[in-house]
Short mmCIF file of C-alpha atoms in Angstrom, two decimals:
data_model
loop_
_atom_site.label_atom_id
_atom_site.label_comp_id
_atom_site.label_asym_id
_atom_site.label_seq_id
_atom_site.Cartn_x
_atom_site.Cartn_y
_atom_site.Cartn_z
CA UNK V 1156 -0.02 0.01 -0.01
CA UNK V 1157 1.37 3.40 -0.96
CA UNK V 1158 2.38 5.61 1.95
CA UNK V 1159 3.35 9.25 1.63
CA UNK V 1160 5.41 11.04 4.28
CA UNK V 1161 6.16 14.75 4.55
CA UNK V 1162 8.97 16.23 6.59
CA UNK V 1163 9.02 18.47 8.49
CA UNK V 1164 5.49 18.58 9.86
CA UNK V 1165 5.90 22.25 10.68
CA UNK V 1166 8.37 24.96 9.67
CA UNK V 1167 8.82 28.58 10.71
CA UNK V 1168 11.20 30.81 8.73
CA UNK V 1169 11.88 34.54 8.46
CA UNK V 1170 10.68 36.37 5.36
CA UNK V 1171 13.06 36.18 2.42
CA UNK V 1172 14.47 32.76 3.14
CA UNK V 1173 14.65 30.02 0.53
CA UNK V 1174 13.20 26.80 1.83
CA UNK V 1175 12.69 23.16 0.90
CA UNK V 1176 9.77 20.92 1.77
CA UNK V 1177 10.19 17.17 1.47
CA UNK V 1178 7.86 14.40 0.39
CA UNK V 1179 8.67 10.69 0.20
CA UNK V 1180 6.58 7.75 -1.06
CA UNK V 1181 7.05 4.03 -0.63
CA UNK V 1182 5.96 2.73 -4.07
CA UNK V 1183 7.82 4.25 -7.03
CA UNK V 1184 5.18 3.05 -9.52
CA UNK V 1185 3.41 6.40 -9.75
CA UNK V 1186 1.76 8.21 -12.61
CA UNK V 1187 2.30 11.68 -11.23
CA UNK V 1188 2.88 13.72 -8.09
CA UNK V 1189 1.01 16.85 -7.22
CA UNK V 1190 1.76 19.61 -4.71
CA UNK V 1191 -1.14 21.52 -3.11
CA UNK V 1192 -1.48 24.49 -0.86
CA UNK V 1193 -4.20 24.67 1.81
CA UNK V 1194 -5.07 27.80 3.77
CA UNK V 1195 -6.77 27.30 7.18
CA UNK V 1196 -10.35 26.09 6.87
CA UNK V 1197 -10.21 26.12 3.06
CA UNK V 1198 -9.98 23.63 0.23
CA UNK V 1199 -6.82 22.63 -1.64
CA UNK V 1200 -5.23 24.69 -4.40
CA UNK V 1201 -3.11 22.89 -6.96
CA UNK V 1202 0.39 24.32 -7.21
CA UNK V 1203 2.37 21.97 -9.42
CA UNK V 1204 1.94 18.58 -11.08
CA UNK V 1205 4.89 16.50 -12.11
CA UNK V 1206 4.28 13.63 -14.47
CA UNK V 1207 6.24 10.40 -13.84
CA UNK V 1208 8.44 11.04 -16.91
CA UNK V 1209 9.41 14.52 -15.69
CA UNK V 1210 12.13 15.57 -13.26
CA UNK V 1211 10.84 18.99 -12.29
CA UNK V 1212 8.25 21.67 -12.76
CA UNK V 1213 8.46 25.39 -12.06
CA UNK V 1214 5.83 28.03 -11.41
CA UNK V 1215 7.02 31.48 -10.37
CA UNK V 1216 8.96 31.15 -7.10
CA UNK V 1217 8.06 27.47 -6.79
CA UNK V 1218 10.06 24.57 -8.12
CA UNK V 1219 9.17 20.93 -7.60
CA UNK V 1220 11.45 18.01 -8.34
CA UNK V 1221 10.74 14.33 -8.62
CA UNK V 1222 13.09 11.37 -8.19
CA UNK V 1223 10.91 8.32 -8.78
CA UNK V 1224 13.63 5.77 -8.19
CA UNK V 1225 14.33 7.04 -4.69
CA UNK V 1226 10.69 7.82 -3.95
CA UNK V 1227 11.26 11.51 -3.25
CA UNK V 1228 9.98 14.91 -4.25
CA UNK V 1229 10.95 18.35 -3.00
CA UNK V 1230 9.14 21.68 -3.21
CA UNK V 1231 11.53 24.62 -3.26
CA UNK V 1232 10.12 28.05 -2.40
CA UNK V 1233 12.40 30.97 -3.23
CA UNK V 1234 12.38 34.24 -1.34
CA UNK V 1235 9.56 33.28 0.98
CA UNK V 1236 6.85 35.83 1.86
CA UNK V 1237 4.30 35.98 4.70
CA UNK V 1238 1.61 35.21 2.09
CA UNK V 1239 3.21 31.82 1.57
CA UNK V 1240 2.12 30.78 5.08
CA UNK V 1241 -0.14 27.76 4.64
CA UNK V 1242 -0.08 23.96 4.78
CA UNK V 1243 1.60 22.30 1.82
CA UNK V 1244 0.47 18.81 0.83
CA UNK V 1245 1.96 16.36 -1.64
CA UNK V 1246 -0.04 13.60 -3.21
CA UNK V 1247 0.72 10.74 -5.61
CA UNK V 1248 -1.43 9.11 -8.24
CA UNK V 1249 -0.70 5.41 -8.48
CA UNK V 1250 -3.12 4.77 -11.31
CA UNK V 1251 -6.24 4.13 -9.27
CA UNK V 1252 -7.32 7.70 -10.20
CA UNK V 1253 -7.56 8.75 -6.57
CA UNK V 1254 -4.65 10.42 -4.83
CA UNK V 1255 -2.74 9.31 -1.76
CA UNK V 1256 -1.80 12.25 0.39
CA UNK V 1257 0.93 13.05 2.86
CA UNK V 1258 -0.01 14.72 6.17
CA UNK V 1259 1.36 18.05 5.07
CA UNK V 1260 3.95 20.62 6.20
CA UNK V 1261 2.58 23.64 8.02
CA UNK V 1262 4.65 26.66 6.96
CA UNK V 1263 4.79 29.97 8.80
CA UNK V 1264 6.77 32.82 7.25
CA UNK V 1265 7.55 35.51 9.78
CA UNK V 1266 7.51 39.14 8.57
CA UNK N 613 -10.67 27.98 -14.76
CA UNK N 614 -11.88 24.71 -13.35
CA UNK N 615 -14.48 25.16 -10.74
CA UNK N 616 -15.51 22.60 -8.16
CA UNK N 617 -18.30 23.89 -5.97
CA UNK N 618 -19.54 22.36 -2.73
CA UNK N 619 -23.02 23.33 -1.73
CA UNK N 620 -22.24 24.35 1.86
CA UNK N 621 -19.17 25.70 3.70
CA UNK N 622 -20.55 24.85 7.13
CA UNK N 623 -23.19 22.39 8.28
CA UNK N 624 -24.45 21.42 11.73
CA UNK N 625 -26.56 18.26 11.91
CA UNK N 626 -28.01 16.10 14.64
CA UNK N 627 -27.04 12.48 15.32
CA UNK N 628 -29.15 10.12 13.29
CA UNK N 629 -30.03 12.61 10.57
CA UNK N 630 -29.59 11.78 6.91
CA UNK N 631 -27.10 14.26 5.47
CA UNK N 632 -26.47 15.15 1.82
CA UNK N 633 -23.27 16.88 0.71
CA UNK N 634 -23.39 18.13 -2.87
CA UNK N 635 -20.54 18.78 -5.28
CA UNK N 636 -20.68 20.19 -8.80
CA UNK N 637 -17.83 20.61 -11.31
CA UNK N 638 -17.94 22.54 -14.54
CA UNK N 639 -15.08 21.03 -16.55
CA UNK N 640 -16.71 17.87 -17.85
CA UNK N 641 -14.33 15.73 -15.81
CA UNK N 642 -14.97 11.99 -15.72
CA UNK N 643 -13.60 11.39 -12.21
CA UNK N 644 -14.98 12.77 -9.01
CA UNK N 645 -13.94 12.09 -5.44
CA UNK N 646 -14.96 12.58 -1.82
CA UNK N 647 -12.29 12.85 0.86
CA UNK N 648 -12.48 13.64 4.55
CA UNK N 649 -9.71 15.48 6.35
CA UNK N 650 -9.00 15.11 10.08
CA UNK N 651 -6.16 16.47 12.19
CA UNK N 652 -3.35 13.97 12.41
CA UNK N 653 -4.94 11.68 9.83
CA UNK N 654 -4.62 13.77 6.68
CA UNK N 655 -6.95 13.31 3.70
CA UNK N 656 -8.62 9.96 3.36
CA UNK N 657 -10.58 8.77 0.36
CA UNK N 658 -14.25 7.91 1.05
CA UNK N 659 -15.61 7.11 -2.44
CA UNK N 660 -14.89 7.97 -6.02
CA UNK N 661 -16.68 7.77 -9.31
CA UNK N 662 -15.19 7.47 -12.80
CA UNK N 663 -18.44 7.73 -14.75
CA UNK N 664 -22.11 8.46 -14.33
CA UNK N 665 -23.77 5.86 -12.08
CA UNK N 666 -20.37 4.24 -11.41
CA UNK N 667 -18.76 4.32 -7.99
CA UNK N 668 -15.93 2.66 -6.14
CA UNK N 669 -15.19 2.46 -2.43
CA UNK N 670 -12.22 4.25 -1.13
CA UNK N 671 -10.34 3.60 2.09
CA UNK N 672 -13.07 4.54 4.56
CA UNK N 673 -16.53 4.01 2.97
CA UNK N 674 -18.32 2.75 6.08
CA UNK N 675 -21.28 4.90 7.05
CA UNK N 676 -21.32 6.70 3.68
CA UNK N 677 -22.88 6.24 0.28
CA UNK N 678 -22.68 8.24 -2.94
CA UNK N 679 -24.78 9.13 -5.94
CA UNK N 680 -23.76 10.24 -9.40
CA UNK N 681 -26.78 10.67 -11.63
CA UNK N 682 -25.22 13.36 -13.82
CA UNK N 683 -21.61 13.78 -14.89
CA UNK N 684 -21.17 17.14 -13.23
CA UNK N 685 -22.67 16.26 -9.84
CA UNK N 686 -21.43 13.90 -7.13
CA UNK N 687 -23.26 13.59 -3.83
CA UNK N 688 -22.04 12.17 -0.56
CA UNK N 689 -24.71 10.75 1.72
CA UNK N 690 -24.39 10.10 5.42
CA UNK N 691 -27.21 7.61 6.01
CA UNK N 692 -27.38 8.18 9.77
CA UNK N 693 -25.00 10.85 10.90
CA UNK N 694 -22.81 10.12 13.92
CA UNK N 695 -20.49 12.33 15.98
CA UNK N 696 -17.41 10.53 14.58
CA UNK N 697 -18.36 11.84 11.15
CA UNK N 698 -17.65 15.40 12.30
CA UNK N 699 -14.96 16.42 9.84
CA UNK N 700 -13.92 18.57 6.88
CA UNK N 701 -15.23 17.01 3.64
CA UNK N 702 -13.50 17.79 0.39
CA UNK N 703 -14.76 17.07 -3.12
CA UNK N 704 -12.41 16.84 -6.10
CA UNK N 705 -12.59 16.19 -9.81
CA UNK N 706 -10.04 15.21 -12.47
CA UNK N 707 -9.96 14.23 -16.12
CA UNK N 708 -9.24 10.68 -17.20
CA UNK N 709 -5.99 11.22 -19.17
CA UNK N 710 -3.53 8.86 -17.61
CA UNK N 711 -0.48 10.64 -16.24
CA UNK N 712 -2.00 14.09 -16.29
CA UNK N 713 -4.86 13.53 -13.85
CA UNK N 714 -4.48 16.87 -12.17
CA UNK N 715 -7.05 17.06 -9.39
CA UNK N 716 -9.06 20.17 -8.53
CA UNK N 717 -10.72 20.60 -5.17
CA UNK N 718 -13.74 22.41 -3.86
CA UNK N 719 -13.61 24.77 -0.90
CA UNK N 720 -14.61 22.13 1.61
CA UNK N 721 -17.61 21.55 3.87
CA UNK N 722 -17.03 21.63 7.61
CA UNK N 723 -19.62 19.23 9.04
CA UNK N 724 -20.38 19.12 12.75
CA UNK N 725 -22.65 16.35 14.07
CA UNK N 726 -24.05 17.06 17.52
#
């Protein structure tokens, strides 16, 4: 059974720092991996999707990488801002159409 | 822009009531999903549907049923609500293209059962 782990569970950084969020999965047979952002009490907003054949995707200050063989993905946030404060979730699609989620990393960017 | 709309942001229901949570998507996606999210447990899949009138159980289907009579609408039904079903419920949709099944989520329904 696929398991997804995110480390750290929580992170607090000063504004302007570059930071890395980690995601690992136990079964490398995935179709894609998706990173989401969730603000308190709200739904999920899709940030980046990396297909299994890709190594990375970029959107603005966000860069996500994927290493299928080692079962790892990272989300890099450059020049963090207080507006980046949220919970970040990674999820993998193993072909059953539904996603398997990690528990998330709660990020606080201090002004 | 893909839009997934859940009918309520907040609901309070009594134990034993039959509860309907509605979800509508406007992108003609084949797949629709219901998850619940609880602190410390993350998002867990309740049911999903890959076509009209088709459904499959997820990881935690007990106490729930679903209905998909039209492609754009997917309903989650709590047959007899219980306090342990107090949770945040999230609906999602995605297209069928293998490998690019980007999922889009609604804003969530916070259900409290008293």
